[in-house]
Coordinates of C-alpha atoms and ligand atoms in Angstrom, one line a residue:
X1437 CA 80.9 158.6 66.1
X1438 CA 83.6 156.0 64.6
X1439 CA 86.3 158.7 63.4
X1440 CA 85.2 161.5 65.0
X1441 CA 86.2 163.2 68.6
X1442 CA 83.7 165.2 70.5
X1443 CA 85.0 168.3 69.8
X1444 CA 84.4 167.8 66.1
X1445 CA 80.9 165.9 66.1
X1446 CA 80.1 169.1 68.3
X1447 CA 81.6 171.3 65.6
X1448 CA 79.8 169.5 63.2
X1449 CA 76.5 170.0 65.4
X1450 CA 77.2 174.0 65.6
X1451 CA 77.6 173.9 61.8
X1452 CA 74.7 172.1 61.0
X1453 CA 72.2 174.3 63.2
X1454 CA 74.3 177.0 61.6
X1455 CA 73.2 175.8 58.4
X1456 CA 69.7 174.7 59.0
X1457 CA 68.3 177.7 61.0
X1458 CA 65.9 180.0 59.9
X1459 CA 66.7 182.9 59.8
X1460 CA 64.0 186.0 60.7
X1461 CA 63.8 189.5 60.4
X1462 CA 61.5 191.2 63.3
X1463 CA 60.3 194.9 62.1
X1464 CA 58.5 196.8 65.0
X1465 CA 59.9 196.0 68.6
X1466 CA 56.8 197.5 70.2
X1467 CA 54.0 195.0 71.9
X1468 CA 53.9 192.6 69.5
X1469 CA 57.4 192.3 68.1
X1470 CA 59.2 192.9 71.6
X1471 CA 56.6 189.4 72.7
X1472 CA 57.6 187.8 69.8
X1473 CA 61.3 188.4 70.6
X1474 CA 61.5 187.3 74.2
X1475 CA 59.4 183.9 72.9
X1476 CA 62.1 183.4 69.9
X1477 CA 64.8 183.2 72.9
X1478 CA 62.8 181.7 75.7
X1479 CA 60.7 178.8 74.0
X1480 CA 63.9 178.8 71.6
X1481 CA 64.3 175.0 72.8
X1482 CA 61.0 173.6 72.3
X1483 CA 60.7 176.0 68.8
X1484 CA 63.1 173.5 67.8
X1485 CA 62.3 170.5 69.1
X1486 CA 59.0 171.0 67.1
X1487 CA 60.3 172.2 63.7
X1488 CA 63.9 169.5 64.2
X1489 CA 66.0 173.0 63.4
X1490 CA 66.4 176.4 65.1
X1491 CA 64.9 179.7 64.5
X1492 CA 67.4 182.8 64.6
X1493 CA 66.4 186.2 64.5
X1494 CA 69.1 187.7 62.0
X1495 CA 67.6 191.6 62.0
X1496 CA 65.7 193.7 63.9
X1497 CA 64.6 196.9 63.0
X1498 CA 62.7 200.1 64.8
X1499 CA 63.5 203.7 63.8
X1500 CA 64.9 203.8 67.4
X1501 CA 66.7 200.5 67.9
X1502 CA 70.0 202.2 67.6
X1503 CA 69.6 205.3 70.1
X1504 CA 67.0 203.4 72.6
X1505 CA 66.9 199.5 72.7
X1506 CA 64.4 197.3 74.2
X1507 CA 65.3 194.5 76.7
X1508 CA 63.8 192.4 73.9
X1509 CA 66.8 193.5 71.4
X1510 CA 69.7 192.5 74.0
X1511 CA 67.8 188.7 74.0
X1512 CA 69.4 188.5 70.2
X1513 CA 72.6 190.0 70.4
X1514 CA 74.0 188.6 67.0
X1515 CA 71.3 190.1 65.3
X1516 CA 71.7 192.8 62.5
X1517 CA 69.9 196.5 64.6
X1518 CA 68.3 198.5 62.3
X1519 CA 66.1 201.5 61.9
X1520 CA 65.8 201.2 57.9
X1521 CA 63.1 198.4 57.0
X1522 CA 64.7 197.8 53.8
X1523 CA 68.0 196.1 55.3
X1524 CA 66.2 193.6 56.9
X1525 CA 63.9 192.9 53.8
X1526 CA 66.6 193.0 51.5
X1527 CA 68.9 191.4 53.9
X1528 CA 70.2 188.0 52.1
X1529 CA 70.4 186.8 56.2
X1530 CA 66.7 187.5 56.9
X1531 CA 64.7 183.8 55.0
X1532 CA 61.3 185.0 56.9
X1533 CA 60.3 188.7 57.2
X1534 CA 57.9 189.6 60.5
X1535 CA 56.0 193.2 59.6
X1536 CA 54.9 194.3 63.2
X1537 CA 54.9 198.0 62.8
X1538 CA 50.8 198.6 62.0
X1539 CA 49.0 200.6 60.1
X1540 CA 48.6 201.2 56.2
X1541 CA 52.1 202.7 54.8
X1542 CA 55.4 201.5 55.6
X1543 CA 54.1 198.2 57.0
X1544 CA 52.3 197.9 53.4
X1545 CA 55.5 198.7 51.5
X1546 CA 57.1 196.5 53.8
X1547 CA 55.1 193.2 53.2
X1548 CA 54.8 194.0 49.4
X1549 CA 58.8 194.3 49.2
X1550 CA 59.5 191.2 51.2
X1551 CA 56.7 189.2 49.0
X1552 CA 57.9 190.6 45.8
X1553 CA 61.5 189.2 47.1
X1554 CA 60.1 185.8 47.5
X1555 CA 60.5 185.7 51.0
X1556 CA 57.3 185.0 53.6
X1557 CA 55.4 187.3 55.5
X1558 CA 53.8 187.4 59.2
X1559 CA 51.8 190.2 59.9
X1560 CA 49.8 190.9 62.9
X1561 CA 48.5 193.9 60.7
X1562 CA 44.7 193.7 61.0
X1563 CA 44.1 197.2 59.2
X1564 CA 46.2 196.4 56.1
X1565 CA 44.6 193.2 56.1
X1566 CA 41.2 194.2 56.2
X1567 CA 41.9 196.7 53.5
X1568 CA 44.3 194.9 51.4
X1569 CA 44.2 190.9 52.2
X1570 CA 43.2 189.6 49.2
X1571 CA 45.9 191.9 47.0
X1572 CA 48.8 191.0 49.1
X1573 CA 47.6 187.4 49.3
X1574 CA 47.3 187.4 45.5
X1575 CA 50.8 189.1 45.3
X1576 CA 52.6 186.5 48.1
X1577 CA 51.0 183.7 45.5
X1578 CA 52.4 185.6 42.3
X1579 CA 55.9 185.8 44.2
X1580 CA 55.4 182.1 45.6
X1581 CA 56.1 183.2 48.9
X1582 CA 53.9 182.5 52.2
X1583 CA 51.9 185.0 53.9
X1584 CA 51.0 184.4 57.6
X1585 CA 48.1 186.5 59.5
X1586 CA 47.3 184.9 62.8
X1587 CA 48.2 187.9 65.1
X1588 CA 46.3 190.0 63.3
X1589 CA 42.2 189.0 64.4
X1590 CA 41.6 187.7 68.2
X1591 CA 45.7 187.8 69.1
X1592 CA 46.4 184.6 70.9
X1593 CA 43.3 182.2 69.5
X1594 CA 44.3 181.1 66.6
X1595 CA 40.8 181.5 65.1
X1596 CA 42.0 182.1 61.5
X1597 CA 43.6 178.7 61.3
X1598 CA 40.4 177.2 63.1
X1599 CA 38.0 178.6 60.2
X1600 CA 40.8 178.3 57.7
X1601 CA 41.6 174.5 58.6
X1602 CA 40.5 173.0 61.5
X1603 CA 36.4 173.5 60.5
X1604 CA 36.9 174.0 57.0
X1605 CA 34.9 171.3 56.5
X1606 CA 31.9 173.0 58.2
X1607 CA 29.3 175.3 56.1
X1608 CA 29.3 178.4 58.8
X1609 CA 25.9 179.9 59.2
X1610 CA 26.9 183.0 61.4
X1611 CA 29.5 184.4 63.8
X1612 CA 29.7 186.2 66.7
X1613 CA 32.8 188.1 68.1
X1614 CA 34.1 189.7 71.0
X1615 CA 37.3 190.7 69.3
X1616 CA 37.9 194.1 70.6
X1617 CA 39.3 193.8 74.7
X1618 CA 39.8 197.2 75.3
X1619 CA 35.7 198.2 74.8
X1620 CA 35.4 194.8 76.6
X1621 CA 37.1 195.6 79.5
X1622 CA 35.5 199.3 79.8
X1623 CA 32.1 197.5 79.1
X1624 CA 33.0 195.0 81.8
X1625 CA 34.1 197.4 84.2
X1626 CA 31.0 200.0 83.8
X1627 CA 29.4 196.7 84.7
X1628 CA 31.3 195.5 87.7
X1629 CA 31.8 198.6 89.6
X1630 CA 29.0 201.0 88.5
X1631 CA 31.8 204.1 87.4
X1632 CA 31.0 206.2 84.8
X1633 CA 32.4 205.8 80.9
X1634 CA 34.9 208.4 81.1
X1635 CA 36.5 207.5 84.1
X1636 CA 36.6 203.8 83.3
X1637 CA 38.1 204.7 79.7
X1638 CA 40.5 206.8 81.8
X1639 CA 41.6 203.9 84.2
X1640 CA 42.2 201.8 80.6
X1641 CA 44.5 204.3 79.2
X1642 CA 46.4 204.7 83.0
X1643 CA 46.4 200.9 83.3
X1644 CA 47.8 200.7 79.2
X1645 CA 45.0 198.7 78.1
X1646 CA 43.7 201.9 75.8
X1647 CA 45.5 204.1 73.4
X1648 CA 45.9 207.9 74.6
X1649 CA 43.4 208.1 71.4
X1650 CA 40.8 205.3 71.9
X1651 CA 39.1 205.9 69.1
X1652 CA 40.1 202.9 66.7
X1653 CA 38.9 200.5 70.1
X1654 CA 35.8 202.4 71.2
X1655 CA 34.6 203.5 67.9
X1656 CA 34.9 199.7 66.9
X1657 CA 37.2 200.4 64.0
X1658 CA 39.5 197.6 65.3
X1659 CA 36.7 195.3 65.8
X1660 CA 35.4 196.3 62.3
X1661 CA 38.7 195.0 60.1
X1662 CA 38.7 191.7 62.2
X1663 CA 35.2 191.2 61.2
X1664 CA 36.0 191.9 57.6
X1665 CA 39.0 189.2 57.6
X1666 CA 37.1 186.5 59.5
X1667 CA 34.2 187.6 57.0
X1668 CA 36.6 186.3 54.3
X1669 CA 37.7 183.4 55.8
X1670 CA 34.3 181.6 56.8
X1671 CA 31.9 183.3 53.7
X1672 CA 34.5 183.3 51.0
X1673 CA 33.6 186.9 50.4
X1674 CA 35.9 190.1 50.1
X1675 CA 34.5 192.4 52.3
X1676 CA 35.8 195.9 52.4
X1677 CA 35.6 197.1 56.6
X1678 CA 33.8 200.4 55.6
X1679 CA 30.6 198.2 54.3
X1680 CA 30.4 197.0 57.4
X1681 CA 27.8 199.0 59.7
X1682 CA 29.5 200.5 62.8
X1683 CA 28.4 201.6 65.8
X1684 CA 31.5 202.2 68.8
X1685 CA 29.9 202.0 72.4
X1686 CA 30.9 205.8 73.3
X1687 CA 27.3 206.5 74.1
X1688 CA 26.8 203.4 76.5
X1689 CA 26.3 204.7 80.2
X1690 CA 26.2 203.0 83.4
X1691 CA 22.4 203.6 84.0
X1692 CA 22.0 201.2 80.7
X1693 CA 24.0 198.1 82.6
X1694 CA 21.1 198.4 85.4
X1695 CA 18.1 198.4 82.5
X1696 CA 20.0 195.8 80.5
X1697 CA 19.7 193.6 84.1
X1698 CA 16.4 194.3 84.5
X1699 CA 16.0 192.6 81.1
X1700 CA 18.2 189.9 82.5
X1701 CA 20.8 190.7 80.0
X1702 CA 24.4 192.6 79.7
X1703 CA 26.1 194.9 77.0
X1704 CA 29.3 193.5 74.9
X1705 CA 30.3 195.3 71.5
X1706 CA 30.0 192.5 69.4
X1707 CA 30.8 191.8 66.0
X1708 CA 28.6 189.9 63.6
X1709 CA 28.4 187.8 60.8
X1710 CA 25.3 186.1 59.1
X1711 CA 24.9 184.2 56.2
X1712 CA 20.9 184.9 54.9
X1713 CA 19.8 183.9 51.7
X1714 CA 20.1 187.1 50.0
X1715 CA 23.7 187.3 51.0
X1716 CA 25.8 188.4 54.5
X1717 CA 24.8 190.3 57.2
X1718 CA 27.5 192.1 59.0
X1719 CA 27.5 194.8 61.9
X1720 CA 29.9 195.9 64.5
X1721 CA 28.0 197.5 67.3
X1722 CA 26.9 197.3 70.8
X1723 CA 24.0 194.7 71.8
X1724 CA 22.1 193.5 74.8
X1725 CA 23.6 189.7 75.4
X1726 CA 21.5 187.4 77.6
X1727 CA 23.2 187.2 80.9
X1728 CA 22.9 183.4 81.0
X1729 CA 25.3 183.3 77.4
X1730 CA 28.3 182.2 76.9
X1731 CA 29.1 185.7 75.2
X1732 CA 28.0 187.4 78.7
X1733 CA 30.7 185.1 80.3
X1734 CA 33.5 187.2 78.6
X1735 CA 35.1 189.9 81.1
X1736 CA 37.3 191.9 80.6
X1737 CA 40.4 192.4 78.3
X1738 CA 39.3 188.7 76.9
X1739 CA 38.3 188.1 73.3
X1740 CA 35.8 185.5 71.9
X1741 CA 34.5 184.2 68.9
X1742 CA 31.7 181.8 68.6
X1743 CA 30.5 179.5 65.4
X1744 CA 27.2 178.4 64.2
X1745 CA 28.1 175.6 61.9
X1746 CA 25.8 173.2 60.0
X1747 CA 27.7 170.8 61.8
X1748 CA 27.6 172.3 65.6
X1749 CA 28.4 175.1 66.8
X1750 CA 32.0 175.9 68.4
X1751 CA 33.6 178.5 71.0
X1752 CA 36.7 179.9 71.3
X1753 CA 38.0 181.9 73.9
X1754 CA 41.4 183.5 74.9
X1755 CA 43.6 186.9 75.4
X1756 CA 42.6 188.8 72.5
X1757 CA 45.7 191.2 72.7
X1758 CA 49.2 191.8 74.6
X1759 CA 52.9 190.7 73.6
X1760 CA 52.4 187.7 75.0
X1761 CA 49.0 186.2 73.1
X1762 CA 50.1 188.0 70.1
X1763 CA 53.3 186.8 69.9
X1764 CA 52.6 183.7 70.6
X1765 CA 50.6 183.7 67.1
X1766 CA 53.7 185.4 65.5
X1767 CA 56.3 183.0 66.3
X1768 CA 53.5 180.4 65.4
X1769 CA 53.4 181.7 62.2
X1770 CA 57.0 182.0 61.8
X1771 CA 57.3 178.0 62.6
X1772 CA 55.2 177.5 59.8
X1773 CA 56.5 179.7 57.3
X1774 CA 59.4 177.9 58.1
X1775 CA 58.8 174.6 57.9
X1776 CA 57.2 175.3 54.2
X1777 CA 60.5 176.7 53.5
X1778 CA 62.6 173.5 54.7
X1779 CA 60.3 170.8 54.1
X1780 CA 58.6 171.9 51.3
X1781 CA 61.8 173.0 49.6
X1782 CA 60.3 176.4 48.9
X1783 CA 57.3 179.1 50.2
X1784 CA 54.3 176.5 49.4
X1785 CA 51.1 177.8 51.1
X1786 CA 49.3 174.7 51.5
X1787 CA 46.0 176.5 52.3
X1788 CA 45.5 180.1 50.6
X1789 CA 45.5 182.6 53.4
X1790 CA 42.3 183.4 53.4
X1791 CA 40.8 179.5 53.3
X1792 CA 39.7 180.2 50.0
X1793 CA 41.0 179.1 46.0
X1794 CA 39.5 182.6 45.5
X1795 CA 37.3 185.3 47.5
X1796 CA 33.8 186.6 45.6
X1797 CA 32.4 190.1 45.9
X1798 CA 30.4 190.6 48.9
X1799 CA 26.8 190.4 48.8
X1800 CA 26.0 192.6 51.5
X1801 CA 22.2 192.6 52.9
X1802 CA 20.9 196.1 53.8
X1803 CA 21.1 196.8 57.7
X1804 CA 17.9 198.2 57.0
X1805 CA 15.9 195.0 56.9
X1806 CA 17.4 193.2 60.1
X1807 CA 14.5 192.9 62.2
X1808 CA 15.0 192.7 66.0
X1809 CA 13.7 193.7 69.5
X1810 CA 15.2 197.4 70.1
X1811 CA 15.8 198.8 73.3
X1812 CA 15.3 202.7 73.1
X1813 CA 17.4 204.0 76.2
X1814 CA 15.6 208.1 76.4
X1815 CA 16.7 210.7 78.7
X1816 CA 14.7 213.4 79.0
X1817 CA 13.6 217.0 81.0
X1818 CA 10.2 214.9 82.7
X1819 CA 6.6 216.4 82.3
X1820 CA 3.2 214.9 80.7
X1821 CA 2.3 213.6 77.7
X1822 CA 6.2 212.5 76.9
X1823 CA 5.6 208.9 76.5
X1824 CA 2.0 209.2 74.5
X1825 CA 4.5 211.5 72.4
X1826 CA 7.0 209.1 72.1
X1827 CA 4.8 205.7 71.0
X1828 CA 3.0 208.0 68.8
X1829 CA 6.0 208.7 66.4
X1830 CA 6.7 205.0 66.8
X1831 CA 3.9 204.4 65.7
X1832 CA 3.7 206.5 62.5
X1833 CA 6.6 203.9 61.6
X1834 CA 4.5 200.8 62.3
X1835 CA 6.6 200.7 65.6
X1836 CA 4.8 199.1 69.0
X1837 CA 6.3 199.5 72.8
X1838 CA 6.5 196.1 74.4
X1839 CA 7.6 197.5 78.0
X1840 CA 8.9 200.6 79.7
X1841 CA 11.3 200.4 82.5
X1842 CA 11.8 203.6 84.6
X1843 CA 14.5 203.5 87.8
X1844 CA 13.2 205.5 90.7
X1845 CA 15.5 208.2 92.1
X1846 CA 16.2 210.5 89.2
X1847 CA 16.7 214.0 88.7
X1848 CA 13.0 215.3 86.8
X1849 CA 15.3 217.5 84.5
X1850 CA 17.6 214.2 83.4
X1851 CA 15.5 211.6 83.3
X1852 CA 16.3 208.0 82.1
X1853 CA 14.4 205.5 80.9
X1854 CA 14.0 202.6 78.8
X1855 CA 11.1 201.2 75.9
X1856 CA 11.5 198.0 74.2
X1857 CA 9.9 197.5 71.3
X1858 CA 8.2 194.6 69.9
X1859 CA 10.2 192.9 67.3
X1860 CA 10.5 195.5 64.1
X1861 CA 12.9 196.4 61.3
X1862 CA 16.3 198.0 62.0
X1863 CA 14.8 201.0 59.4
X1864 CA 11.8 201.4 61.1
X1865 CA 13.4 202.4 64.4
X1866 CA 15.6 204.2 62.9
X1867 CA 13.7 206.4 61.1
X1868 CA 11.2 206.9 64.2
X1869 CA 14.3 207.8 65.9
X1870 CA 15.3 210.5 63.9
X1871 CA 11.9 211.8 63.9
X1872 CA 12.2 211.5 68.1
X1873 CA 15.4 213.8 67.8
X1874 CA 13.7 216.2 67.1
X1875 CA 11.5 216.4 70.7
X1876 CA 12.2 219.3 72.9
X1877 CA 11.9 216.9 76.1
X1878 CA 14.9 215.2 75.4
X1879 CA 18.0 216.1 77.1
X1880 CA 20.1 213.9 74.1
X1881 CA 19.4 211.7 71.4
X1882 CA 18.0 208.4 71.8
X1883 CA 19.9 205.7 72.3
X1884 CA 19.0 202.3 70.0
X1885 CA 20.3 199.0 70.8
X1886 CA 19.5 195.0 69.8
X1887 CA 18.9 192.3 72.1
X1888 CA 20.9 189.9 70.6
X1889 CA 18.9 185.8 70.2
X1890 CA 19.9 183.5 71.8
X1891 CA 23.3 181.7 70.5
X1892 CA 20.6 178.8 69.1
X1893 CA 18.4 180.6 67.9
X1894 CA 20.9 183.3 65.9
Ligands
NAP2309 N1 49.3 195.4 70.8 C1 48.6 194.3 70.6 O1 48.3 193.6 71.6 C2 48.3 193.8 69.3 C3 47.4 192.7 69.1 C4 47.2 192.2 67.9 C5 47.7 192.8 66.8 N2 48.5 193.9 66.9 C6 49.0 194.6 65.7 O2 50.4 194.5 65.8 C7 51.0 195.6 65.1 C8 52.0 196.2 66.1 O3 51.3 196.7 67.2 P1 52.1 197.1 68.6 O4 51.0 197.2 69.6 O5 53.2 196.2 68.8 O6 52.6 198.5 68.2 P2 53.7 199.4 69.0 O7 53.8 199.0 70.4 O8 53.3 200.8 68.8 O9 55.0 199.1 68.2 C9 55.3 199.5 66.9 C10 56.7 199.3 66.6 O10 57.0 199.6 65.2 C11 58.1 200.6 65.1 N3 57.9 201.4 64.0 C12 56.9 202.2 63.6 N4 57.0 202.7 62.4 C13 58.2 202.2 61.9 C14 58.9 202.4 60.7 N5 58.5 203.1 59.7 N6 60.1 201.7 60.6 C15 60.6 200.9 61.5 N7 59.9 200.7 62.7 C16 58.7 201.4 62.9 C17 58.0 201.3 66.5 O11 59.2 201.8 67.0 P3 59.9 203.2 66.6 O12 58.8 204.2 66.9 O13 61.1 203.2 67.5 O14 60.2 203.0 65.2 C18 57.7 200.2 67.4 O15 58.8 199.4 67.7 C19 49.9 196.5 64.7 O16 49.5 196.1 63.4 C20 48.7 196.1 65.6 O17 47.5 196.3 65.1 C21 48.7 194.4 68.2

């Protein structure tokens, strides 16, 4: 300090943060990007112990940030407020741009406006990443810039960077995912307290955890365009979401958690992924889980994901959702976008975003094929002959019963019940299903559902 007072070496210090920080634009102050604020200010210390230089939100932007502010806008009062995207994109104060709006249309023109600028993306975007990844990844690499995607599959574990670095040295034989929390927690809660679907979905909705329109959660949408990202990042394939097989888990009821226990198993919506010699296997739907699994050990709004490597397998486990998780995995990404700008002098994406030089065309193997014990949950007006009825059109598709269960106590005219079946093809039981449909005893249409192997045996 030879030369120098305090009051300059500190006006040297306030000029040299000024200098070094990066600067970042947050677009969408919802959830996520209201999360991803408060962390900016409150972890804004340790942010910059790690990176050795500050991060400083420059812009922020919602189409009402001007007329109705969030708390989490007043934690950056320097910033630039406002509700036209393109300021903070085009802003020559914003380094790092973070798209947190959703969906496929601004949020697209967003990302590809900031990437054709040169500057680095994070997106927690799941749906424009599932349909787009590998064009906007290909377009950040044209425009050297970073794109960073963490928030977008299993919020706060960092899953994408586990697959895209941390095992990349594995050769993944299949994945299983919890990565939806809202059907999760209505699954969970059917289970726990014995209510019906409707008014647990209900209780979501009052309690936030669901959308007033559910559908993209319990139709497994959501949990679809995770798959098809985390598809890309363990298979090296490009997987569009709608060639993934979807079933959502509106039809589950209560009465199937007490013939699922019987069975000693539960019901989770899971997401799958495996790698067969003929190509990849993926579904989204709703599957009996053996109670004694790790997978049945996930409660409510909690994600999962587990990995069958050659080389073991691995679990993760965490908050799959909420401002905090998710902007945990924002600011995350932010840190390293940049640190690539400062210490690599530039956007350099060490790893390609997707853990791949380059993704191949999916290979996907007919759902047809996958062969599986069923459970066929029936409900039906009672009388003789039903179940001679039933394993007869089974049988016309090569189709045995292994077991039926049958709870006492039920009305005659709404009867459940359950079959499994010995082990058959996914196209077998479905076609004898359709042919069931048609049987005047039934009060609705069956309902079909795996039981999942065992993690060691999957
Ligand atoms: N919520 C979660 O836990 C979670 C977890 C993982 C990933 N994600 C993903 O994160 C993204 C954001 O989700 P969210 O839950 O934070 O959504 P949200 O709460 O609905 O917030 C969306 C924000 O975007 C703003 N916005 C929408 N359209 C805009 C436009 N054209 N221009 C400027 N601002 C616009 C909205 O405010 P105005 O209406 O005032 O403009 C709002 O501030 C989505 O891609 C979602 O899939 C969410």
């Amino acid at each position: 300090m030879a030369g120098h007072d305090k009051s300059e070496w500190q006006h040297a210090q306030v000029e040299w943060n000024s200098v070094s920080a990066v600067r970042v634009g947050i677009i969408g102050l919802g959830n996520v990007g209201g999360g991803t604020l408060r962390l900016l200010r409150n972890n804004a210390s340790e942010i910059e112990g790690k990176l050795g230089f500050p991060l400083e939100v420059s812009a922020v932007c919602s189409r009402s940030v001007l007329t109705n502010p969030s708390e989490a806008v007043s934690l950056h009062p320097k910033a630039l407020r406002t509700p036209d995207w393109r300021e903070v994109v085009e802003s020559p104060d914003v380094d790092i741009v973070a798209e947190l709006i959703g969906g496929t249309g601004s949020a697209k023109q967003i990302v590809e406006t900031a990437l054709a600028g040169g500057k680095p993306v994070v997106t927690a975007n799941k749906e424009l990443l599932a349909e787009q990844g590998p064009e906007i990844w290909q377009r950040a690499a044209g425009n050297g810039a970073t794109l960073g995607m963490e928030a977008a599959v299993a919020g706060g574990i960092p899953v994408l960077n586990v697959l895209r670095e941390g095992i990349a040295g594995d050769g993944i034989d299949a994945l299983i995912g919890i990565l939806n929390g809202t059907s999760n927690y209505i699954l969970t809660e059917i289970e726990r307290t014995g209510a019906a679907f409707d008014q647990v979905l209900k209780e979501a909705q009052d309690l936030g955890y669901a959308e007033a329109d559910p559908s993209a959660d319990i139709d497994g949408y959501d949990a679809r365009s995770k798959l098809a990202i985390l598809a890309a990042m363990a298979f090296g394939e490009q997987v569009s979401p709608r060639d993934i097989p979807l079933q959502g888990i509106r039809r589950i009821r209560t009465i199937d958690f007490a013939y699922a226990g019987r069975l000693g198993h539960t019901i989770r919506l899971l997401a799958t992924a495996r790698r067969e010699p003929n190509g990849l296997r993926l579904a989204v739907r709703p599957a009996l889980v053996e109670r004694n699994t790790i997978l049945a050990g996930v409660m409510g709004s909690y994600n999962a994901l587990w990995v069958h490597g050659r080389g073991g397998d691995t679990f993760y486990y965490g908050k799959g959702a909420g401002p905090d998780p998710t902007g945990v995995a924002v600011v995350s990404d932010l840190m390293a976008a940049a640190r690539d700008l400062r210490q690599a002098g530039g956007s350099v994406q060490r790893v390609q975003p997707f853990g791949h030089t380059r993704l191949s065309p999916h290979r996907p193997v007919s759902s047809g094929t996958e062969e599986r014990q069923f459970y066929l949950r029936f409900r039906v007006r009672d009388r003789p002959g039903i179940l001679a009825a039933l394993a007869s059109k089974l049988a016309e598709q090569g189709v045995g019963i292994e077991a039926v269960l049958q709870e006492p106590h039920f009305d005659k005219q709404d009867l459940p019940f359950v079959a499994t079946l010995e082990p058959a093809r996914r196209a077998a039981v479905e076609k004898a299903v359709e042919t069931i449909k048609g049987l005047d005893f039934l009060v609705d249409e069956p309902l079909a559902l795996t039981l999942e192997p065992t993690l060691a045996a999957a």
